[in-house]
CSV table of C-alpha atoms in Angstrom, one decimal:
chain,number,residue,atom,x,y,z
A,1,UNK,CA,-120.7,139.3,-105.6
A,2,UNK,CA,-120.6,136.7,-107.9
A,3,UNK,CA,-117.4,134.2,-107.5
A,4,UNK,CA,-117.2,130.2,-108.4
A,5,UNK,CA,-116.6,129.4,-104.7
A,6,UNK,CA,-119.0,127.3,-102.2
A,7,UNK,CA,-118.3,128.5,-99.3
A,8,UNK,CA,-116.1,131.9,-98.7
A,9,UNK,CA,-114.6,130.1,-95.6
A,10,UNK,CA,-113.4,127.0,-97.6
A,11,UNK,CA,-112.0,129.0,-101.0
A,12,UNK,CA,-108.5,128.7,-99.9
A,13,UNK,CA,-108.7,124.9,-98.8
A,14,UNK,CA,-110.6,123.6,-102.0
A,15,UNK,CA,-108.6,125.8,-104.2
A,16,UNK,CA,-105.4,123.5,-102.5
A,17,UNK,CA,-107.8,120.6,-103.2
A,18,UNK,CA,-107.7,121.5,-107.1
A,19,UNK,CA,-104.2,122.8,-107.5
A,20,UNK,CA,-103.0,119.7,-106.2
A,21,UNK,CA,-105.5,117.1,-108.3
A,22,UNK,CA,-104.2,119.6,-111.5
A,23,UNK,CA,-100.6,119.3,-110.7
A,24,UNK,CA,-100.0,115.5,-108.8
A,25,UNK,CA,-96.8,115.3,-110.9
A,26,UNK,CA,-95.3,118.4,-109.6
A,27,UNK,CA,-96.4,119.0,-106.3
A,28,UNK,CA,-97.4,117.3,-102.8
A,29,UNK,CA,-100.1,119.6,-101.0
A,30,UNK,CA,-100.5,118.9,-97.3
A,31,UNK,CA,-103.2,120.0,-95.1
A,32,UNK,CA,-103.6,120.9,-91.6
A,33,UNK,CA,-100.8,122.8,-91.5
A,34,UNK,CA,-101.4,123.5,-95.4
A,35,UNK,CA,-98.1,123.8,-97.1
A,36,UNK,CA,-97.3,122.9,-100.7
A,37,UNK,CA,-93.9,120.6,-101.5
A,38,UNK,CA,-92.2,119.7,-104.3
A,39,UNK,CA,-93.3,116.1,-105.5
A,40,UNK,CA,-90.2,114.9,-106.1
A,41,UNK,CA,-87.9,116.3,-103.8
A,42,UNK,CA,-84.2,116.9,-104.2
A,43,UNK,CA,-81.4,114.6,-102.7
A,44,UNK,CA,-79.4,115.7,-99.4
A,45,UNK,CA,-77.3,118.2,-99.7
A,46,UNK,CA,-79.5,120.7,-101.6
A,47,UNK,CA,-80.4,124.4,-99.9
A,48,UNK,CA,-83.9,124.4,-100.1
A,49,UNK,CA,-86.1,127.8,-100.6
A,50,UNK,CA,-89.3,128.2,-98.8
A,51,UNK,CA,-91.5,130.8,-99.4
A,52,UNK,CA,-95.2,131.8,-98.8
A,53,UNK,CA,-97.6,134.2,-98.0
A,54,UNK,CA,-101.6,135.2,-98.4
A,55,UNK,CA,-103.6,133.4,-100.9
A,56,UNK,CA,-105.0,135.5,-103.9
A,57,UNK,CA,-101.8,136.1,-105.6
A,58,UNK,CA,-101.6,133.0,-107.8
A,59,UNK,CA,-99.7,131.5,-109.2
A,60,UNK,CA,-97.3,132.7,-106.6
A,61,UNK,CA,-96.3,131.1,-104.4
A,62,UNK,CA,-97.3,127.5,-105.2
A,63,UNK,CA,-97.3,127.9,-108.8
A,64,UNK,CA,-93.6,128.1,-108.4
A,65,UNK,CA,-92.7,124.8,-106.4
A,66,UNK,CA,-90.9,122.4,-108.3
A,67,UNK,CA,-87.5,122.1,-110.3
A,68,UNK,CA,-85.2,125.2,-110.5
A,69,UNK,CA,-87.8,127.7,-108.1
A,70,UNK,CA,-89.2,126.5,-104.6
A,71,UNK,CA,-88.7,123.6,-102.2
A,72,UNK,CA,-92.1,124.6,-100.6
A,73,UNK,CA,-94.8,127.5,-100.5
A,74,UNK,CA,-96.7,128.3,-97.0
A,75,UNK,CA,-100.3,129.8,-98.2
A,76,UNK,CA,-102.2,131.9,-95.4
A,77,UNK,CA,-106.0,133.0,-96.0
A,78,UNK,CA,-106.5,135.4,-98.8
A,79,UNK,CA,-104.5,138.2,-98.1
A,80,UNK,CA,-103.4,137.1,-94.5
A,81,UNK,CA,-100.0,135.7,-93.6
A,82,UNK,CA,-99.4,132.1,-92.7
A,83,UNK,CA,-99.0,131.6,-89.1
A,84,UNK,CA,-95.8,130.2,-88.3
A,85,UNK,CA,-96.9,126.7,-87.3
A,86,UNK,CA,-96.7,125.4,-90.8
A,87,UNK,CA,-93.8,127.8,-92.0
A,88,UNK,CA,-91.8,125.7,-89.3
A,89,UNK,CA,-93.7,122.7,-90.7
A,90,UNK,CA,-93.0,123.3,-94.1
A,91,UNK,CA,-89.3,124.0,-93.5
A,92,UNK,CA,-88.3,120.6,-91.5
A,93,UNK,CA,-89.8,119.3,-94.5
A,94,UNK,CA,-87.5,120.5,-97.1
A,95,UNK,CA,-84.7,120.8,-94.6
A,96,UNK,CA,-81.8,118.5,-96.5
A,97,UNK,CA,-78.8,119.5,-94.1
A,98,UNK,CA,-77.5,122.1,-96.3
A,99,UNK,CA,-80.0,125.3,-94.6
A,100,UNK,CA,-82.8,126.7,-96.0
A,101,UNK,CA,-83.9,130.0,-97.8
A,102,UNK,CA,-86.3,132.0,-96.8
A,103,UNK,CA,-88.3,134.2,-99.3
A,104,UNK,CA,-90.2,136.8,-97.7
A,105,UNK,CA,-92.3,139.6,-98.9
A,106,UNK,CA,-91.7,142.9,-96.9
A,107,UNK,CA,-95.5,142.6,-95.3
A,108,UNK,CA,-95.2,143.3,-91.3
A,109,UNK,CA,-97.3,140.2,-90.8
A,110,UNK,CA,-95.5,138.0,-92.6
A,111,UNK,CA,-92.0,138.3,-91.8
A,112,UNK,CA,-92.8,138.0,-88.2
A,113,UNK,CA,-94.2,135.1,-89.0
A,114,UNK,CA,-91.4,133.8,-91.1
A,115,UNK,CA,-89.0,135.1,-88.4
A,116,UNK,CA,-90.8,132.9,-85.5
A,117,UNK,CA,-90.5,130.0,-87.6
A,118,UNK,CA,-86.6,130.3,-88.4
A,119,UNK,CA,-86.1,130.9,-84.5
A,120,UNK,CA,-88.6,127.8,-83.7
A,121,UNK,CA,-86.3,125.3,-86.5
A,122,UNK,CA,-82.6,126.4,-85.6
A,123,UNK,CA,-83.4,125.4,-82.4
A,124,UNK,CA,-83.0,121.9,-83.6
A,125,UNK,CA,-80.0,123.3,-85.9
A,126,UNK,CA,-81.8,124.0,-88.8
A,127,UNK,CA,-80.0,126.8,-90.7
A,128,UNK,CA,-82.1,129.4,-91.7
A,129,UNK,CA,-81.3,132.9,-93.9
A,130,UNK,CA,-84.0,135.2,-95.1
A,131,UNK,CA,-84.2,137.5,-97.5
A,132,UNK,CA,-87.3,140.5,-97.3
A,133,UNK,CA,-87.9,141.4,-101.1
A,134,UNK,CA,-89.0,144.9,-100.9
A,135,UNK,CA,-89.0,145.8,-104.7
A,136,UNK,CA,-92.4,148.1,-104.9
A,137,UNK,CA,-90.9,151.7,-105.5
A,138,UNK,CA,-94.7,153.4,-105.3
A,139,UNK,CA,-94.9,154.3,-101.2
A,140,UNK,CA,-93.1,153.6,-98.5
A,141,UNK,CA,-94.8,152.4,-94.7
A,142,UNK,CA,-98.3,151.0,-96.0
A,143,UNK,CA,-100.8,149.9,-94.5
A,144,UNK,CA,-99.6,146.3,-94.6
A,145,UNK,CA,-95.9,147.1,-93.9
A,146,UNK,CA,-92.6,149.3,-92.8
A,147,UNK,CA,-90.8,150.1,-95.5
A,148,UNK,CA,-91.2,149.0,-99.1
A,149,UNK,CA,-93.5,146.5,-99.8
A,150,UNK,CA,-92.3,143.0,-101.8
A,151,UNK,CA,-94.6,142.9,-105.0
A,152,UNK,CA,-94.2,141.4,-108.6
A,153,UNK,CA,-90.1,140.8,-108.3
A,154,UNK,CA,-90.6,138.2,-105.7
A,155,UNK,CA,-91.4,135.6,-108.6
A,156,UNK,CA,-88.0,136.8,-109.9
A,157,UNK,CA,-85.5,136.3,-106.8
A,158,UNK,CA,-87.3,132.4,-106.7
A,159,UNK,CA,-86.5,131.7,-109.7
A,160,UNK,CA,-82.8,133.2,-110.3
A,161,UNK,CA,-82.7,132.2,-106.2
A,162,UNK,CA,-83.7,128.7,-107.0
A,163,UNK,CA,-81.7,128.2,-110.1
A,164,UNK,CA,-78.5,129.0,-107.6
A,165,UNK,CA,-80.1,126.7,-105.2
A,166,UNK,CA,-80.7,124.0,-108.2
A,167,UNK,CA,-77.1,124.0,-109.4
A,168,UNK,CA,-75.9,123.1,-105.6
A,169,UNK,CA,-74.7,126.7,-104.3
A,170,UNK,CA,-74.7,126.6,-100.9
A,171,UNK,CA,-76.5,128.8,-98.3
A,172,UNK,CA,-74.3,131.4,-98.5
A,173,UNK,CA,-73.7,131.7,-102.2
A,174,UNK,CA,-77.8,131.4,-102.8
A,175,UNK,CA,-78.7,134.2,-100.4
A,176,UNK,CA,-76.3,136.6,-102.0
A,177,UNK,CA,-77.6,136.0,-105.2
A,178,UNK,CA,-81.4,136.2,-103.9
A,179,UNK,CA,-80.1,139.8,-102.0
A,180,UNK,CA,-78.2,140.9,-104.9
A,181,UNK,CA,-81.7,140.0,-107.3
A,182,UNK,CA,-83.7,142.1,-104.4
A,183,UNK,CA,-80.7,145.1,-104.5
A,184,UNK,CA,-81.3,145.5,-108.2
A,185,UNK,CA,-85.0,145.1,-109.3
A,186,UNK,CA,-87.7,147.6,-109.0
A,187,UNK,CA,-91.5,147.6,-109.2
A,188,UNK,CA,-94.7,149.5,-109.7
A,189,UNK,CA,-98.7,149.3,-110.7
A,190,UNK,CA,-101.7,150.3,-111.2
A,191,UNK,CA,-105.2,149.6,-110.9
A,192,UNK,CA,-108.0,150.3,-113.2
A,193,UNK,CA,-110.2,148.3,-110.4
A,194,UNK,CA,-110.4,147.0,-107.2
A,195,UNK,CA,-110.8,143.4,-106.5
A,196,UNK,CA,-113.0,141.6,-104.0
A,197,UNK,CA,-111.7,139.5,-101.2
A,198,UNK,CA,-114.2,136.4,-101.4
A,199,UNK,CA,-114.7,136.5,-97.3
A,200,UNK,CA,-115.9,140.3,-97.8
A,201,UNK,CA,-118.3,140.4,-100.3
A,202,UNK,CA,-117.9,143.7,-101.6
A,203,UNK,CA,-114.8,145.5,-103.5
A,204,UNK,CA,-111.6,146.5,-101.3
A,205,UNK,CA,-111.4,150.0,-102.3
A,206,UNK,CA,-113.7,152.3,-104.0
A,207,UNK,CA,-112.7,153.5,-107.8
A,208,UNK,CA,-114.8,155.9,-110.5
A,209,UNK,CA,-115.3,154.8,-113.8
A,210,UNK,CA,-112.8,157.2,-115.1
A,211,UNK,CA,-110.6,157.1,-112.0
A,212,UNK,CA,-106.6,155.0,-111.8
A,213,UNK,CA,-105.1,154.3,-108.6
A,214,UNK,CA,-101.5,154.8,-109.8
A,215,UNK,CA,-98.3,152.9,-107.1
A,216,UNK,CA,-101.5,150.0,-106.0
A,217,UNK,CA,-100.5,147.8,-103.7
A,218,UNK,CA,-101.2,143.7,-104.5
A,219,UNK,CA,-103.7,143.5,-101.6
A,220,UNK,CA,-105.6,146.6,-103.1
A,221,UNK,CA,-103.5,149.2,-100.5
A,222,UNK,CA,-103.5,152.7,-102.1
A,223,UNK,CA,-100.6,153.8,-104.4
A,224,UNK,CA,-99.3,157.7,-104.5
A,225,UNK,CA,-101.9,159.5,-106.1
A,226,UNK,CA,-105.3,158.9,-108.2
A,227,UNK,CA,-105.2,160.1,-111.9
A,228,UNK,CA,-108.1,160.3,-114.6
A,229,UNK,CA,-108.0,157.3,-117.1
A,230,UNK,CA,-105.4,158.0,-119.9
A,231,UNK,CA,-104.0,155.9,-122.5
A,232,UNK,CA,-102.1,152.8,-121.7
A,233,UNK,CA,-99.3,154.3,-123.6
A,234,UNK,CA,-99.3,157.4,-120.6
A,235,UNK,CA,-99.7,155.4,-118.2
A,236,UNK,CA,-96.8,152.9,-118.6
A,237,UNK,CA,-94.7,155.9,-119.4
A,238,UNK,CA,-95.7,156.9,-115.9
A,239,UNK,CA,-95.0,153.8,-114.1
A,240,UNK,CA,-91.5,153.6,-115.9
A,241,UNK,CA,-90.1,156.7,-115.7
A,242,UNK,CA,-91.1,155.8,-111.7
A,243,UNK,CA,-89.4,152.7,-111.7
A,244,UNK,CA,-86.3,154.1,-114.1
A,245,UNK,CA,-85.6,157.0,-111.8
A,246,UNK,CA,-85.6,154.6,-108.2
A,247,UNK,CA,-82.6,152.6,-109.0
A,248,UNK,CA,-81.7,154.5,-111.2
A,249,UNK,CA,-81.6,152.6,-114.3
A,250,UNK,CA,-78.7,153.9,-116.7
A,251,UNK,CA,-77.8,154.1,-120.4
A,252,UNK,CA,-76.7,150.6,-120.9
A,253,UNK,CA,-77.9,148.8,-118.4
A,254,UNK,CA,-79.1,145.0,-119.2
A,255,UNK,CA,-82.4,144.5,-118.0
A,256,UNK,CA,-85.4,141.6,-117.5
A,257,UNK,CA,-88.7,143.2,-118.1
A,258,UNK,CA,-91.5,141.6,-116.6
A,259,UNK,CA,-95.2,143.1,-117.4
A,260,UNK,CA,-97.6,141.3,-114.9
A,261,UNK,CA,-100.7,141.4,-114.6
A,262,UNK,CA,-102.9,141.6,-111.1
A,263,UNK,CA,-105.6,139.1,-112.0
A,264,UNK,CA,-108.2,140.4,-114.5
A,265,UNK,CA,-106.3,142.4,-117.3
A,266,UNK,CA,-106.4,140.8,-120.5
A,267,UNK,CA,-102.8,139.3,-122.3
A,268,UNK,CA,-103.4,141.8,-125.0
A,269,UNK,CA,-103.6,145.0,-123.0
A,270,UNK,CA,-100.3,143.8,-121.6
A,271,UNK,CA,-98.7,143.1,-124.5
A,272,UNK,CA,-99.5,147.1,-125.1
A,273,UNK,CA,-97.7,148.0,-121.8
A,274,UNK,CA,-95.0,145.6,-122.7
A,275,UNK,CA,-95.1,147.6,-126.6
A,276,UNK,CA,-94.5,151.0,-124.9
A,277,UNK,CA,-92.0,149.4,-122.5
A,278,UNK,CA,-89.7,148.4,-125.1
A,279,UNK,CA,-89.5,151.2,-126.8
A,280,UNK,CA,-89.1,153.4,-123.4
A,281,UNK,CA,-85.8,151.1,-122.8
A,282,UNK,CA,-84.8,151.5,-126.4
A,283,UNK,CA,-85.1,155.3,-126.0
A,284,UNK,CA,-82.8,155.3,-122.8
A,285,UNK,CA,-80.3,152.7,-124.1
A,286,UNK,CA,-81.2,150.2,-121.8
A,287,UNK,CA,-81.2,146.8,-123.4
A,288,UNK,CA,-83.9,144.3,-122.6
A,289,UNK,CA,-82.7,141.2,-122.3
A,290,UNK,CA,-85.4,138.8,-121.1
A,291,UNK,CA,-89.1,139.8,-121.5
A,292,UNK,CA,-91.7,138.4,-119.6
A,293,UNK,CA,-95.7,139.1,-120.2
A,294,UNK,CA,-98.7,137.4,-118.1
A,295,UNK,CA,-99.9,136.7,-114.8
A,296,UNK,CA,-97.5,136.0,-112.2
A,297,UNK,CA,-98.0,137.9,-108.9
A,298,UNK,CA,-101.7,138.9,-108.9
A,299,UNK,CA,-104.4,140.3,-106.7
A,300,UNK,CA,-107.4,138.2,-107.4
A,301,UNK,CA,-109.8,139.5,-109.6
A,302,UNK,CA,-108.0,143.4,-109.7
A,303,UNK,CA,-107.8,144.7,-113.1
A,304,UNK,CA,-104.4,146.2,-113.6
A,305,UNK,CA,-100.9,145.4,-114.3
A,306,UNK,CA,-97.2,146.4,-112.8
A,307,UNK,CA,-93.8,146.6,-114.6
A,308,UNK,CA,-90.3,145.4,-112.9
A,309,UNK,CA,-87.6,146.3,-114.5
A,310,UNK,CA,-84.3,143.5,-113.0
A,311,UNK,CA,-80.8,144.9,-113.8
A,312,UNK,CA,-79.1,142.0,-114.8
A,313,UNK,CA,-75.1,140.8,-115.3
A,314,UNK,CA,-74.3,137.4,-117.0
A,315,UNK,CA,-74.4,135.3,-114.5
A,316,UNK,CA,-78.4,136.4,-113.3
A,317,UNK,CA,-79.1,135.4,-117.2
A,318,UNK,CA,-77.7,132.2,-117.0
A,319,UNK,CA,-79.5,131.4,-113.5
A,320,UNK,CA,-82.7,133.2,-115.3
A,321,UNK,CA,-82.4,130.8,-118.0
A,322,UNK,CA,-81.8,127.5,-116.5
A,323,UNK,CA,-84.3,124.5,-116.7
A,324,UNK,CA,-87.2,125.4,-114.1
A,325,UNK,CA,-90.9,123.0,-113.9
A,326,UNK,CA,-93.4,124.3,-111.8
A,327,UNK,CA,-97.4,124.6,-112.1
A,328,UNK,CA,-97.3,128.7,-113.2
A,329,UNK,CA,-93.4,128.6,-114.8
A,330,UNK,CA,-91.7,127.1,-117.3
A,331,UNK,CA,-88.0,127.1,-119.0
A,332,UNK,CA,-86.5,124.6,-121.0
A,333,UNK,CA,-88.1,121.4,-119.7
């Protein structure tokens, strides 16, 4: 294995040590409990979003503290939930009297974890609503979870969630929107690869040369079946027509597209799922009406990519496209 750490046991707490020196102006890291704040927080009165999770999905969840997304993000070990000590931590941080968000993917480990803390914070009054983003349409009951799992979408409910939150909705009003984001986006990927969890030493799954785990989970879990290596053209028309079929999407229909990729998948090869993407939806009569292409929920070092496709109405759009500044995302600031 050959990775730019030191020491496999430190990775997650110099990698804090590094995103914090890169992005001062942004974001406050605290250690022991490690939780991530925004650097210049908001004044009373604001519902604040908390979200979190393992580490080796950046930029989520601490690329996406910061103006219009998330009051705080809680990172566990690599691929391993936070324990709620600094979830609870975190949250009396944010907390600014008007209740706080809770933005959880649909992993068994970590909405326990995220439960204990809400119980541990309202009982000092704290106001707490969660939201379990379970947008992955591949398998349901993995290994990690019951149910669905919360994949690529999550990066989309924080930031429509935190543009309500950003415009001073209160609790109520924000956690509909971040259910009614959840209600109406689906998700799937693949894997050309598998990556390696640094602690490990040695890839998470096995995978031939010519072999694609179709429906992969973002901690390497298996999807629904293993294919032969086609073109990227087949296989996006695969993981569409997946996705298109769950909501179902419908003749049209207004969507965001995001292509994502899981950590070691080059911006072109996206841009060639994104290519066939379009002109999937064009064929369908669904119209795209936000596009977004890059890295934003990955799996470390895993080649592969996922589409989501969010059915959107006008006032998603206009939350979608209001000013947001964090480390990994960027509108109109």
């Amino acid at each position: 294995m050959k990775k730019l750490v030191n020491d496999v046991h430190e990775v997650v707490r110099e990698s804090l040590e590094g995103f914090q020196l890169a992005h001062s102006d942004l974001v406050d890291v605290h250690f022991d409990p490690d939780y991530i704040l925004r650097a210049q927080p908001k004044e009373e009165g604001k519902v604040a979003l908390v979200s979190g999770g393992g580490s080796g999905h950046e930029p989520l969840h601490g690329g996406f503290v910061g103006h219009g997304m998330l009051d705080a993000a809680v990172p566990g070990a690599v691929f391993t939930s936070p324990t709620p000590d600094p979830i609870e931590a975190a949250t009396r941080a944010v907390d600014r009297g008007a209740g706080v968000l809770y933005i959880v993917k649909n992993y068994t480990g970590d909405v326990l974890n995220f439960e204990t803390a809400a119980e541990l914070c309202e009982m000092d009054d704290i106001e707490v609503r969660t939201v379990i983003i379970n947008d992955d349409v591949a398998v349901e009951d993995s290994l990690y979870t019951a149910g669905r799992r919360g994949v690529a979408g999550t990066m989309l409910v924080e930031k429509i969630a935190g543009a309500a939150a950003e415009r001073g909705d209160d609790l109520d009003e924000v956690t509909r929107i971040a259910n009614e984001v959840n209600d109406n986006m689906r998700s799937m990927g693949l894997a050309l690869g598998p990556c390696t969890v640094p602690h490990a030493g040695k890839p998470s799954f096995d995978l031939g040369d010519t072999e694609v785990e179709m429906g992969i989970g973002i901690h390497g879990e298996p999807g629904y079946r293993r294919t032969e290596m086609k073109t990227a053209d087949e296989l996006t028309a695969e993981l569409y027509e997946k996705v298109r079929a769950d909501l179902p999407f419908v003749q049209g229909d207004r969507v965001i597209v995001l292509v994502n990729g899981m950590g070691a998948t080059p911006l072109s090869e996206l841009y060639i799922v994104n290519r066939k993407v379009h002109e999937l939806l064009k064929a369908d009569g669904i119209v795209a009406e936000r596009t977004l292409v890059g890295d934003y929920v990955t799996s470390l070092d895993m080649p592969g990519a996922s589409l989501t496709l969010l059915r959107v109405n006008d006032e998603m759009l206009e939350l979608f496209d209001a000013p947001a500044l964090t480390a990994g995302y960027r509108e109109g600031m």
